[in-house]
Coordinates of C-alpha atoms in Angstrom, one line a residue:
Chain I
M30 CA -41.9 -3.9 244.7
R31 CA -39.7 -4.3 247.7
F32 CA -41.4 -7.6 248.5
L33 CA -40.1 -9.2 245.3
A34 CA -36.7 -9.7 246.8
L35 CA -38.3 -11.9 249.4
L36 CA -40.6 -13.8 247.1
P37 CA -38.2 -16.4 245.7
A38 CA -37.0 -17.2 249.2
L39 CA -40.6 -17.5 250.4
L40 CA -41.6 -19.7 247.5
L41 CA -38.7 -22.0 248.1
S42 CA -38.9 -22.1 251.9
A43 CA -41.5 -24.9 252.1
P44 CA -40.3 -27.9 254.0
A45 CA -39.9 -30.6 251.4
L46 CA -42.0 -33.3 253.1
A47 CA -44.7 -31.1 254.5
D48 CA -48.1 -30.9 252.9
N49 CA -49.1 -27.5 251.7
V50 CA -52.5 -26.5 252.8
I51 CA -55.0 -24.1 251.2
L52 CA -57.1 -22.9 254.2
M53 CA -60.6 -22.0 253.3
V54 CA -62.7 -20.1 255.8
N55 CA -66.1 -20.9 254.3
M56 CA -68.5 -19.0 256.5
N57 CA -71.5 -19.6 254.3
Y58 CA -70.7 -23.2 253.5
S59 CA -70.5 -22.8 249.8
S60 CA -69.8 -26.1 248.0
S61 CA -69.2 -24.5 244.6
E62 CA -66.5 -22.2 246.0
L63 CA -65.0 -25.1 247.9
Q64 CA -64.9 -27.2 244.7
A65 CA -63.1 -24.4 242.9
V66 CA -60.5 -24.2 245.6
K67 CA -60.0 -28.0 245.6
E68 CA -59.4 -27.8 241.8
Q69 CA -56.7 -25.3 242.4
A70 CA -55.1 -27.6 245.0
I71 CA -55.1 -30.4 242.5
A72 CA -53.7 -28.2 239.8
R73 CA -50.9 -27.0 242.0
S74 CA -50.0 -30.5 243.1
Q75 CA -49.6 -31.8 239.5
G76 CA -46.0 -32.2 238.5
G77 CA -44.8 -30.7 241.8
A78 CA -42.9 -32.3 244.7
I79 CA -45.5 -30.9 247.1
H80 CA -49.0 -32.2 247.6
Q81 CA -51.6 -29.5 248.3
R82 CA -54.9 -30.1 250.0
V83 CA -57.8 -28.0 251.2
E84 CA -58.7 -27.6 254.9
M85 CA -62.0 -26.0 255.5
V86 CA -63.1 -24.1 258.7
P87 CA -65.8 -24.8 259.8
P88 CA -65.7 -28.5 259.1
E89 CA -66.6 -29.5 255.6
S90 CA -69.3 -31.9 257.0
M91 CA -71.3 -28.8 257.8
I92 CA -72.1 -28.2 254.1
A93 CA -74.4 -31.2 254.0
L94 CA -76.4 -29.7 256.8
A95 CA -76.3 -26.0 255.7
E96 CA -76.9 -26.1 252.0
P97 CA -80.3 -27.9 252.1
M98 CA -81.4 -25.3 254.8
F99 CA -80.3 -22.4 252.6
A100 CA -82.0 -24.0 249.6
L101 CA -85.3 -24.5 251.5
R102 CA -85.1 -20.9 252.8
D103 CA -84.5 -19.5 249.3
Q104 CA -87.3 -21.6 247.8
L105 CA -89.7 -20.3 250.5
L106 CA -88.5 -16.7 249.9
D107 CA -89.2 -17.2 246.2
S108 CA -92.8 -18.3 246.8
L109 CA -93.3 -15.5 249.3
Q110 CA -92.1 -12.9 246.8
K111 CA -94.6 -14.2 244.3
Q112 CA -97.5 -14.3 246.8
F113 CA -96.7 -10.9 248.4
P114 CA -95.2 -8.8 245.5
N115 CA -95.8 -5.6 247.4
M116 CA -93.9 -6.6 250.5
D117 CA -90.4 -5.5 250.9
S118 CA -87.9 -8.3 250.3
L119 CA -86.1 -7.5 253.6
E120 CA -89.4 -7.9 255.5
L121 CA -89.8 -11.3 253.9
R122 CA -86.3 -12.3 254.7
S123 CA -86.8 -11.2 258.3
A124 CA -90.0 -13.3 258.5
L125 CA -88.0 -16.4 257.4
A126 CA -85.2 -15.6 259.9
G127 CA -87.9 -15.4 262.6
I128 CA -89.3 -18.8 261.6
M129 CA -85.8 -20.3 261.6
R130 CA -85.3 -19.0 265.1
V131 CA -88.7 -19.5 266.7
G132 CA -90.3 -22.3 264.8
P133 CA -93.9 -23.0 263.6
S134 CA -95.3 -20.8 266.5
W135 CA -93.9 -17.7 264.7
N136 CA -96.9 -15.4 263.9
T137 CA -95.5 -11.9 263.6
D138 CA -97.3 -11.6 260.2
S139 CA -100.3 -13.9 260.2
A140 CA -100.7 -13.7 256.4
V141 CA -97.2 -15.0 255.8
A142 CA -97.6 -17.7 258.5
D143 CA -100.9 -18.8 257.0
F144 CA -99.5 -18.9 253.5
L145 CA -96.5 -21.0 254.5
G146 CA -98.4 -23.3 256.8
Q147 CA -97.2 -25.2 259.9
A148 CA -95.5 -28.1 257.9
Q149 CA -93.3 -25.8 255.9
M150 CA -92.4 -23.6 258.8
N151 CA -91.6 -26.7 260.8
N152 CA -89.3 -28.1 258.1
L153 CA -87.4 -24.8 257.9
Y154 CA -87.1 -24.6 261.6
R155 CA -85.8 -28.1 262.0
A156 CA -83.2 -27.6 259.3
A157 CA -82.1 -24.4 260.9
Q158 CA -81.9 -26.0 264.3
R159 CA -79.7 -28.8 263.0
V160 CA -77.3 -26.2 261.7
A161 CA -77.5 -24.2 264.9
V162 CA -76.8 -27.2 267.2
A163 CA -73.8 -28.2 265.0
E164 CA -72.4 -24.7 265.0
K165 CA -72.7 -24.5 268.8
T166 CA -70.7 -27.7 269.0
N167 CA -68.1 -26.3 266.6
G168 CA -67.7 -23.1 268.7
E169 CA -66.7 -19.6 267.7
M170 CA -64.9 -19.1 264.4
Y171 CA -62.0 -17.6 266.3
D172 CA -61.6 -20.8 268.4
Q173 CA -62.0 -23.1 265.5
L174 CA -59.2 -21.3 263.6
K175 CA -57.0 -21.4 266.6
R176 CA -57.6 -25.1 266.9
K177 CA -57.0 -25.6 263.2
A178 CA -53.6 -23.8 263.4
A179 CA -52.5 -26.1 266.3
E180 CA -53.7 -29.2 264.4
L181 CA -51.8 -28.2 261.2
Q182 CA -48.7 -27.3 263.2
A183 CA -48.7 -30.6 265.0
K184 CA -48.8 -32.4 261.6
G185 CA -46.0 -30.2 260.3
D186 CA -48.3 -28.7 257.7
R187 CA -47.8 -25.2 256.3
V188 CA -50.6 -22.8 255.2
D189 CA -49.7 -21.9 251.7
S190 CA -52.8 -19.9 250.7
V191 CA -55.9 -18.6 252.5
V192 CA -59.4 -18.1 251.1
L193 CA -61.9 -16.1 253.2
S194 CA -65.5 -16.5 252.0
S195 CA -68.2 -14.5 253.8
H196 CA -70.3 -11.4 253.8
S197 CA -68.2 -8.4 254.9
D198 CA -68.3 -4.7 255.6
G199 CA -64.7 -4.5 254.5
S200 CA -63.1 -5.6 257.7
N201 CA -65.5 -7.8 259.7
L202 CA -66.6 -11.1 258.3
T203 CA -70.1 -12.6 258.8
G204 CA -72.0 -15.6 257.7
E205 CA -75.7 -16.1 257.2
T206 CA -76.0 -18.3 260.3
A207 CA -74.1 -17.6 263.5
N208 CA -70.6 -17.6 262.1
R209 CA -68.7 -14.3 262.9
L210 CA -65.1 -13.3 262.6
S211 CA -64.5 -9.7 263.6
A212 CA -61.5 -7.5 262.5
N213 CA -60.4 -7.8 266.2
D214 CA -60.6 -11.6 266.1
L215 CA -58.4 -11.6 263.0
Y216 CA -55.9 -9.3 264.6
R217 CA -55.8 -11.5 267.7
L218 CA -55.3 -14.6 265.6
R219 CA -52.4 -13.0 263.8
Q220 CA -50.7 -12.6 267.2
E221 CA -51.8 -15.9 268.7
A222 CA -51.8 -18.2 265.7
P223 CA -49.2 -16.6 263.3
S224 CA -48.8 -19.8 261.3
L225 CA -52.2 -19.1 259.7
F226 CA -50.9 -15.8 258.2
D227 CA -47.1 -15.8 258.0
N228 CA -46.5 -18.1 255.1
A229 CA -49.7 -17.5 253.2
R230 CA -48.6 -16.9 249.6
N231 CA -52.0 -16.2 247.9
V232 CA -54.9 -14.7 249.8
L233 CA -58.5 -14.4 248.4
L234 CA -60.9 -12.1 250.1
L235 CA -64.4 -12.9 248.7
G236 CA -66.5 -10.5 250.8
C237 CA -67.7 -7.0 249.8
Y238 CA -65.4 -3.9 250.3
N239 CA -62.3 -5.9 251.4
M240 CA -60.2 -4.4 248.7
T241 CA -61.0 -0.8 249.0
Q242 CA -58.0 1.3 249.8
P243 CA -58.4 1.7 253.5
N244 CA -59.6 -1.9 254.1
H245 CA -56.9 -3.3 251.9
R246 CA -54.3 -1.5 253.9
A247 CA -55.3 -3.4 257.1
W248 CA -55.5 -6.8 255.3
R249 CA -52.1 -6.2 253.7
Y250 CA -50.0 -4.6 256.4
D251 CA -51.7 -6.0 259.6
L252 CA -52.5 -9.5 258.5
F253 CA -50.7 -10.7 255.3
P254 CA -47.6 -8.7 254.8
R255 CA -45.7 -11.5 253.2
A256 CA -48.3 -12.7 250.7
S257 CA -47.4 -12.4 247.0
M258 CA -51.0 -11.8 246.2
L259 CA -54.1 -10.4 247.9
A260 CA -57.2 -10.4 245.7
G261 CA -60.9 -9.7 246.1
F262 CA -63.5 -7.1 245.4
G263 CA -63.4 -3.4 245.9
I264 CA -67.1 -2.9 246.1
K265 CA -69.8 -5.5 245.7
A266 CA -68.7 -9.1 245.7
P267 CA -70.7 -11.7 243.7
S268 CA -73.1 -14.0 245.5
R269 CA -71.8 -17.4 246.2
F270 CA -74.8 -18.8 244.2
D271 CA -73.4 -16.9 241.1
D272 CA -70.9 -18.7 239.0
T273 CA -68.7 -15.6 239.0
S274 CA -67.4 -16.4 242.5
P275 CA -66.0 -19.9 241.9
N276 CA -64.8 -18.8 238.5
F277 CA -63.0 -15.9 240.1
I278 CA -61.3 -18.3 242.4
R279 CA -60.2 -20.5 239.5
Q280 CA -58.9 -17.7 237.3
V281 CA -57.2 -15.6 240.0
M282 CA -55.6 -18.4 241.9
G283 CA -54.5 -20.0 238.7
R284 CA -53.0 -16.7 237.5
A285 CA -51.2 -16.2 240.8
Q286 CA -49.6 -19.6 240.6
Q287 CA -48.3 -18.8 237.2
L288 CA -47.0 -15.4 238.2
D289 CA -45.3 -16.7 241.4
S290 CA -43.5 -19.4 239.4
Q291 CA -42.4 -16.8 236.8
T292 CA -41.2 -14.4 239.5
A293 CA -39.3 -17.1 241.3
A294 CA -37.7 -18.3 238.0
L295 CA -36.8 -14.8 236.8
G296 CA -35.6 -13.6 240.2
H297 CA -36.6 -10.0 239.4
P298 CA -39.9 -8.1 239.3
L299 CA -42.4 -8.6 236.6
D300 CA -43.0 -5.9 234.1
P301 CA -45.9 -3.7 235.4
V302 CA -47.6 -3.6 232.0
N303 CA -47.6 -7.4 231.8
L304 CA -48.7 -7.6 235.4
Q305 CA -51.7 -5.4 234.7
K306 CA -52.5 -7.4 231.6
A307 CA -52.2 -10.7 233.5
F308 CA -55.2 -9.8 235.6
T309 CA -57.3 -7.5 233.4
T310 CA -57.5 -10.3 230.8
L311 CA -59.4 -12.5 233.2
S312 CA -63.1 -12.4 232.5
T313 CA -64.3 -12.5 236.1
F314 CA -61.9 -9.8 237.2
T315 CA -63.3 -6.9 235.1
T316 CA -67.1 -7.3 235.3
A317 CA -69.0 -4.1 235.8
A318 CA -71.1 -5.5 238.7
H319 CA -68.3 -7.1 240.7
P320 CA -64.9 -5.6 239.6
G321 CA -61.9 -7.3 241.2
V322 CA -58.9 -5.7 242.8
V323 CA -55.5 -7.4 243.2
D324 CA -52.4 -6.5 245.1
Y325 CA -49.6 -8.5 243.5
C326 CA -46.4 -7.9 245.4
Y327 CA -47.7 -4.5 246.5
S328 CA -48.7 -3.4 243.0
I329 CA -52.4 -2.7 242.7
V330 CA -54.4 -3.7 239.6
E331 CA -58.1 -2.7 239.4
G332 CA -60.7 -4.6 237.4
Q333 CA -62.5 -1.3 236.7
P334 CA -61.3 2.3 237.4
N335 CA -62.0 3.6 241.0
T336 CA -62.6 0.2 242.5
W337 CA -59.7 0.3 244.9
K338 CA -59.6 4.0 245.4
R339 CA -63.3 4.7 245.5
D340 CA -64.7 8.0 244.2
C341 CA -65.0 10.8 246.7
D342 CA -68.8 10.8 246.9
T343 CA -68.9 7.0 247.8
Q344 CA -66.1 7.5 250.4
W345 CA -68.1 10.2 252.2
A346 CA -71.4 8.3 251.9
D347 CA -69.7 5.2 253.4
L348 CA -68.1 7.3 256.2
F349 CA -71.5 8.6 257.3
K350 CA -72.9 5.1 257.2
K351 CA -70.1 3.6 259.1
S352 CA -70.2 6.4 261.7
K353 CA -73.7 5.2 262.7
V354 CA -72.5 1.7 263.2
M355 CA -69.6 3.0 265.4
Q356 CA -72.3 4.4 267.7
D357 CA -72.0 1.0 269.5
Y358 CA -68.7 2.4 270.9
W359 CA -69.3 6.0 271.5
S360 CA -73.0 6.2 272.5
L361 CA -73.2 8.4 275.6
T362 CA -76.4 6.7 276.7
S363 CA -76.0 3.0 275.9
P364 CA -72.7 1.9 274.4
V365 CA -72.5 -1.8 273.9
E366 CA -68.9 -2.4 272.7
N367 CA -65.6 -1.8 274.4
P368 CA -62.5 -0.9 272.5
A369 CA -60.3 -4.0 272.4
P370 CA -57.6 -3.8 275.1
E371 CA -54.5 -4.0 272.8
N372 CA -55.5 -2.5 269.5
D373 CA -59.0 -2.3 268.2
A374 CA -58.9 -3.1 264.5
K375 CA -62.5 -1.9 263.9
L376 CA -61.9 1.5 265.4
R377 CA -58.5 1.7 263.7
N378 CA -60.1 0.9 260.3
F379 CA -62.7 3.6 260.9
Y380 CA -60.0 6.1 261.8
N381 CA -58.2 5.2 258.6
S382 CA -61.3 5.6 256.6
L383 CA -61.8 9.1 258.1
Q384 CA -58.3 10.1 257.1
E385 CA -58.5 8.4 253.7
A386 CA -61.6 10.2 252.6
C387 CA -61.1 12.9 250.0
P388 CA -61.0 16.6 251.0
A389 CA -64.6 17.6 251.4
N390 CA -64.2 20.6 249.1
D391 CA -63.1 18.2 246.3
T392 CA -66.3 16.1 246.8
N393 CA -69.5 17.0 244.9
S394 CA -71.8 15.9 247.7
Q395 CA -69.9 17.8 250.4
K396 CA -68.9 20.9 248.5
N397 CA -71.8 23.1 249.6
D398 CA -71.1 22.4 253.2
W399 CA -67.5 21.4 253.1
Q400 CA -66.4 23.3 256.3
N401 CA -69.0 21.3 258.4
S402 CA -67.9 18.1 256.7
E403 CA -64.3 18.7 257.6
R404 CA -65.4 19.6 261.1
F405 CA -67.1 16.2 261.3
R406 CA -63.9 14.6 260.2
V407 CA -61.8 16.4 262.8
T408 CA -64.2 15.8 265.7
F409 CA -64.6 12.1 264.9
R410 CA -60.9 11.6 264.5
E411 CA -60.2 13.2 267.8
N412 CA -62.9 11.0 269.5
V413 CA -61.8 7.8 267.8
I414 CA -58.1 8.1 268.6
R415 CA -59.0 8.6 272.2
L416 CA -61.3 5.6 272.1
I417 CA -58.6 3.5 270.5
F418 CA -56.3 4.4 273.4
W419 CA -59.2 4.3 276.0
W420 CA -57.2 2.0 278.3
N421 CA -54.3 4.4 278.6
V422 CA -56.5 7.5 278.7
Q423 CA -58.4 6.2 281.7
A424 CA -55.2 5.3 283.6
N425 CA -53.8 8.8 282.9
F426 CA -57.1 10.3 284.0
A427 CA -57.1 8.4 287.3
T428 CA -53.5 9.3 288.0
Y429 CA -54.0 13.0 287.4
Y430 CA -57.1 13.1 289.5
A431 CA -55.8 10.7 292.2
S432 CA -56.9 13.1 295.0
D433 CA -60.1 14.3 293.4
I434 CA -61.7 10.9 292.7
P435 CA -61.7 9.6 296.3
L436 CA -63.0 12.9 297.4
M437 CA -65.9 12.8 294.9
N438 CA -66.6 9.2 296.0
S439 CA -66.9 10.3 299.6
R440 CA -69.3 13.1 298.6
L441 CA -71.4 10.6 296.6
A442 CA -71.5 8.2 299.5
A443 CA -72.5 11.0 301.9
A444 CA -75.3 12.0 299.6
G445 CA -76.6 8.4 299.7
I446 CA -75.8 7.6 296.1
R447 CA -76.1 3.9 295.4
G448 CA -73.4 2.2 293.4
T449 CA -70.0 3.8 292.7
M450 CA -67.9 4.7 289.7
P451 CA -65.6 1.8 288.6
S452 CA -61.9 2.1 289.4
L453 CA -60.1 3.6 286.4
D454 CA -57.0 1.4 286.7
G455 CA -56.7 0.6 283.0
T456 CA -59.0 -2.3 283.1
T457 CA -62.5 -0.7 283.1
G458 CA -64.4 -1.0 279.9
R459 CA -65.9 2.1 278.4
V460 CA -69.3 0.5 278.6
D461 CA -69.1 0.1 282.4
F462 CA -67.8 3.6 282.8
V463 CA -70.6 5.3 280.8
R464 CA -73.3 3.2 282.4
S465 CA -72.0 4.0 285.9
F466 CA -71.6 7.7 285.0
N467 CA -75.2 7.9 283.7
A468 CA -76.5 6.0 286.8
V469 CA -74.9 8.5 289.2
V470 CA -76.2 11.5 287.2
A471 CA -79.7 10.0 287.1
Q472 CA -79.7 9.8 290.9
L473 CA -78.3 13.3 291.4
H474 CA -80.5 15.0 288.8
N475 CA -83.1 17.3 290.4
T476 CA -82.0 16.3 293.9
N477 CA -78.5 17.6 294.3
P478 CA -77.7 20.0 291.5
Q479 CA -74.4 21.2 293.0
L480 CA -73.0 17.7 293.4
E481 CA -74.3 16.8 289.9
A482 CA -72.5 19.8 288.4
D483 CA -69.2 18.9 290.3
F484 CA -69.5 15.3 289.3
R485 CA -70.1 16.1 285.7
R486 CA -67.3 18.6 285.6
L487 CA -64.8 16.0 287.0
Y488 CA -65.6 13.2 284.7
A489 CA -66.7 15.2 281.6
P490 CA -63.3 14.8 279.7
L491 CA -63.4 11.1 280.1
Y492 CA -67.1 10.9 279.2
Y493 CA -66.9 12.9 276.0
L494 CA -63.3 12.0 275.0
K495 CA -63.0 15.2 272.9
G496 CA -59.8 16.6 271.6
E497 CA -59.0 20.2 271.2
D498 CA -58.1 21.1 267.6
T499 CA -57.5 24.8 268.1
V500 CA -56.6 27.3 270.9
A501 CA -56.6 31.0 271.1
Q502 CA -53.4 32.5 269.8
G503 CA -50.8 32.9 272.5
E504 CA -52.7 30.7 275.0
K505 CA -50.6 28.6 277.3
L506 CA -51.1 24.9 276.6
T507 CA -51.3 22.8 279.7
V508 CA -53.0 19.6 280.7
A509 CA -55.2 21.6 283.1
D510 CA -56.3 24.0 280.4
T511 CA -57.2 21.2 278.1
L512 CA -59.1 19.4 280.8
A513 CA -60.9 22.6 281.7
R514 CA -62.4 22.5 278.2
N515 CA -63.6 19.0 278.8
A516 CA -61.0 17.7 276.4
I517 CA -58.4 15.0 276.8
P518 CA -54.7 15.9 276.1
F519 CA -53.2 14.1 273.2
N520 CA -50.2 12.8 275.2
W521 CA -52.6 10.8 277.4
I522 CA -53.0 8.3 274.6
E523 CA -49.4 7.3 275.0
G524 CA -49.0 3.6 275.7
T525 CA -46.5 3.4 278.4
T526 CA -46.3 6.8 280.0
V527 CA -48.8 7.5 282.8
M528 CA -48.8 11.3 283.4
R529 CA -48.3 12.7 286.9
R530 CA -51.0 13.5 289.3
R531 CA -52.1 17.2 289.4
Chain K
M26 CA -74.2 17.3 258.5
K27 CA -75.7 19.0 261.4
I28 CA -72.8 20.5 263.3
A29 CA -73.3 23.8 265.0
V30 CA -70.8 26.4 263.9
F31 CA -69.5 28.5 266.7
L32 CA -70.5 32.0 265.8
L33 CA -70.4 34.1 268.9
L34 CA -70.0 33.9 272.6
L35 CA -72.6 35.7 274.7
S36 CA -71.7 36.1 278.3
R37 CA -73.1 38.0 281.2
I38 CA -70.5 39.9 283.2
A39 CA -70.4 41.5 286.6
M40 CA -73.0 44.2 286.2
A41 CA -76.4 42.7 286.0
E42 CA -77.5 44.7 282.9
D43 CA -74.2 44.4 281.0
Y44 CA -73.5 41.8 278.4
Q45 CA -70.4 41.1 276.5
V46 CA -70.6 39.7 273.0
E47 CA -67.6 38.1 271.4
V48 CA -67.9 37.8 267.7
D49 CA -66.1 35.6 265.2
P50 CA -64.9 38.4 262.9
Q51 CA -65.0 36.0 259.9
V52 CA -68.7 35.6 260.3
Y53 CA -70.1 38.9 261.8
S54 CA -69.0 42.4 262.4
T55 CA -69.1 43.6 266.0
S56 CA -71.2 46.6 264.9
D57 CA -74.1 44.2 264.3
F58 CA -74.3 43.6 268.1
E59 CA -73.5 47.0 269.5
G60 CA -76.2 48.6 271.7
K61 CA -76.9 49.9 275.2
D62 CA -75.2 47.9 278.0
V63 CA -73.6 45.6 275.5
K64 CA -69.8 45.4 275.2
T65 CA -68.6 43.9 271.9
G66 CA -65.3 42.4 270.9
N67 CA -63.7 39.9 268.6
I68 CA -63.0 36.3 269.6
P69 CA -59.2 36.1 269.7
P70 CA -57.8 34.3 266.6
R71 CA -57.5 30.6 267.0
V72 CA -54.5 28.6 265.9
K73 CA -54.0 24.9 265.5
R74 CA -52.6 23.3 268.6
P75 CA -49.1 21.6 268.2
D76 CA -50.7 18.3 269.3
A77 CA -53.7 18.6 267.0
L78 CA -54.2 15.8 264.6
P79 CA -52.9 16.9 261.2
N80 CA -54.6 17.5 257.9
K81 CA -53.6 14.6 255.7
R82 CA -52.1 16.9 253.0
D83 CA -50.0 18.8 255.5
R84 CA -48.8 15.6 257.0
E85 CA -47.8 14.0 253.7
F86 CA -46.1 17.3 252.6
T87 CA -44.0 17.3 255.8
F88 CA -43.1 13.6 255.3
S89 CA -42.1 14.3 251.7
Q90 CA -39.7 17.0 252.8
V91 CA -37.6 14.3 254.6
P92 CA -35.7 12.4 251.9
G93 CA -35.5 8.6 252.6
L94 CA -38.4 8.7 255.2
D95 CA -40.9 7.2 252.7
K96 CA -39.4 3.8 253.1
Y97 CA -40.1 3.8 256.8
V98 CA -43.6 5.4 256.8
S99 CA -45.1 3.6 253.8
P100 CA -46.1 0.5 255.9
L101 CA -47.8 2.7 258.5
D102 CA -51.5 3.2 258.3
E103 CA -53.2 6.6 258.7
L104 CA -53.4 6.3 262.5
D105 CA -49.8 5.5 262.9
R106 CA -48.8 8.2 260.5
D107 CA -50.8 10.8 262.4
V108 CA -49.3 9.7 265.7
L109 CA -45.8 9.9 264.3
F110 CA -46.5 13.4 263.0
V111 CA -47.8 14.7 266.3
R112 CA -45.0 13.1 268.2
A113 CA -42.5 14.6 265.9
K114 CA -44.0 18.0 266.6
T115 CA -44.3 17.6 270.4
R116 CA -41.8 15.1 271.7
P117 CA -38.1 15.4 272.3
L118 CA -35.8 13.7 269.8
A119 CA -34.5 11.3 272.4
E120 CA -38.0 10.0 272.9
L121 CA -38.6 9.7 269.2
K122 CA -35.5 7.6 268.8
K123 CA -36.7 5.2 271.5
R124 CA -40.2 4.9 270.0
Y125 CA -39.0 4.5 266.4
P126 CA -35.7 2.6 266.6
N127 CA -36.0 1.4 263.0
I128 CA -36.0 5.0 261.6
P129 CA -32.5 6.5 261.4
S130 CA -31.9 9.3 263.9
A131 CA -30.9 11.7 261.2
L132 CA -34.3 11.2 259.5
L133 CA -36.1 11.7 262.8
A134 CA -34.2 14.9 263.5
R135 CA -35.0 16.2 260.1
L136 CA -38.7 15.2 260.5
K137 CA -38.8 17.1 263.8
K138 CA -37.4 20.2 262.1
E139 CA -39.9 20.0 259.2
A140 CA -42.9 19.3 261.5
A141 CA -42.1 22.4 263.5
K142 CA -42.4 24.6 260.5

């Protein structure tokens, strides 16, 4: 409720002559959702001194290219499903994606290719190529949004509300073509283009899982701390082809406008019961399939119980699922993603999900094995926090082993090992480090077991990034003891302090 | 969940035929492993490290023992709350004051005291 004190000031702070903009990030080019947002802009402009308009990113002209392509794709999918009723829908979608990418020469499944024929495959391919070429010209979503922020600022416009329409895992946004906006991109934009976030009064998040408790926390506190309303879906969001989605926009944005006006006029918080009623009486907010969640001035209203705070079984199931995706970071054989240098929002969200999940012994699916489930939580938490702070950890490691690393490098050179370990000066990505480590081990394996053992021993803490949750009672706690167990001391995550060499 | 539980430590010591078995007493009895040339003993009890990441319930309980702190920690996410908790347990008050200039010193001092319990 503390935000309410700021709300009237926020609502009245718009420069009188500036246009108010509703920014719609429309990653799947939905014309029906855009139409609903435009209606809200018109409604908000009526009788007011301020004219509102909608600005879309990517450019609105893309809709004319993308919608016919999606329509053709879905029409072909429909015929394929009728022709091949026993084939998995995902396989059919993947076949169409292949045709869109490769063209009429696609022949991974000859039955599908024969059924569609060259002409239809060519039509789909050409439509997809037109969109792909235009998207390449538009550039990355991150760059487009940065450009839009500069353009609006130059005109003296203010972003009054933000609508984000895309598929989502809760924190990263994806479109069905090449459009991507990661949690890290959003976090960087908040730093580099704050005008997109700072004055946003109403925020709609139309992807799945955006408004579950851990995901909502990141949107609210990291991105839109001053918004009067954040609204979206806790679990599954409706398809953009379903009327629910544009109607959700109309109803929820309309209601937010009313509540903002009431709050500004009253100058004190709205009654919680009325606030609850204001949203639960909206038909699109309480559906069983796509229940909404709203955070109005930091008060949470759920369309259905347990939408925001998901039940314990779902939390744990999601956690295991997410941990597989995070393999991209912590794979010890082939990692593909480095932690972001400043603050990795994806890793941070995963860490938060780990801590948010219910105690395992309160969770039906984990009860029988709750000690192991808790062990999983502890282990992953320790790894993830050290990955988040990877850049400090490596610098501390290099300082501590400032004498040992050059010595090891000389031994490797003397043994004829090709390639060297990258310098750990706080700028080496985890991906480079792991690849180099594995390359050295592969050369030493079976040829120089002693040097391999010494090499592994030296770098093991940085390679595994383990923590050390417990110690034997009375044991002395030193950096050396921790490292001897292949673990990384907690204080090595510190941002500014580089620990002394040993 | 396939995480190996650490049940016992088996190590060969100086004499070639002698083995030392260290048993987690919560899982096995040492008598289960006694035999010729085998020395048995219990693994020393393990305790949580002061810089271990906290259990969420313990952390929130500690925060709740510091009146007035909630206002400052409510905007923090799980990660930042855990880091604050570990720092409160392990870092000197002067450092905490520098790192958290918006939290009144008296609250930090009290938090440090509660976290040490």
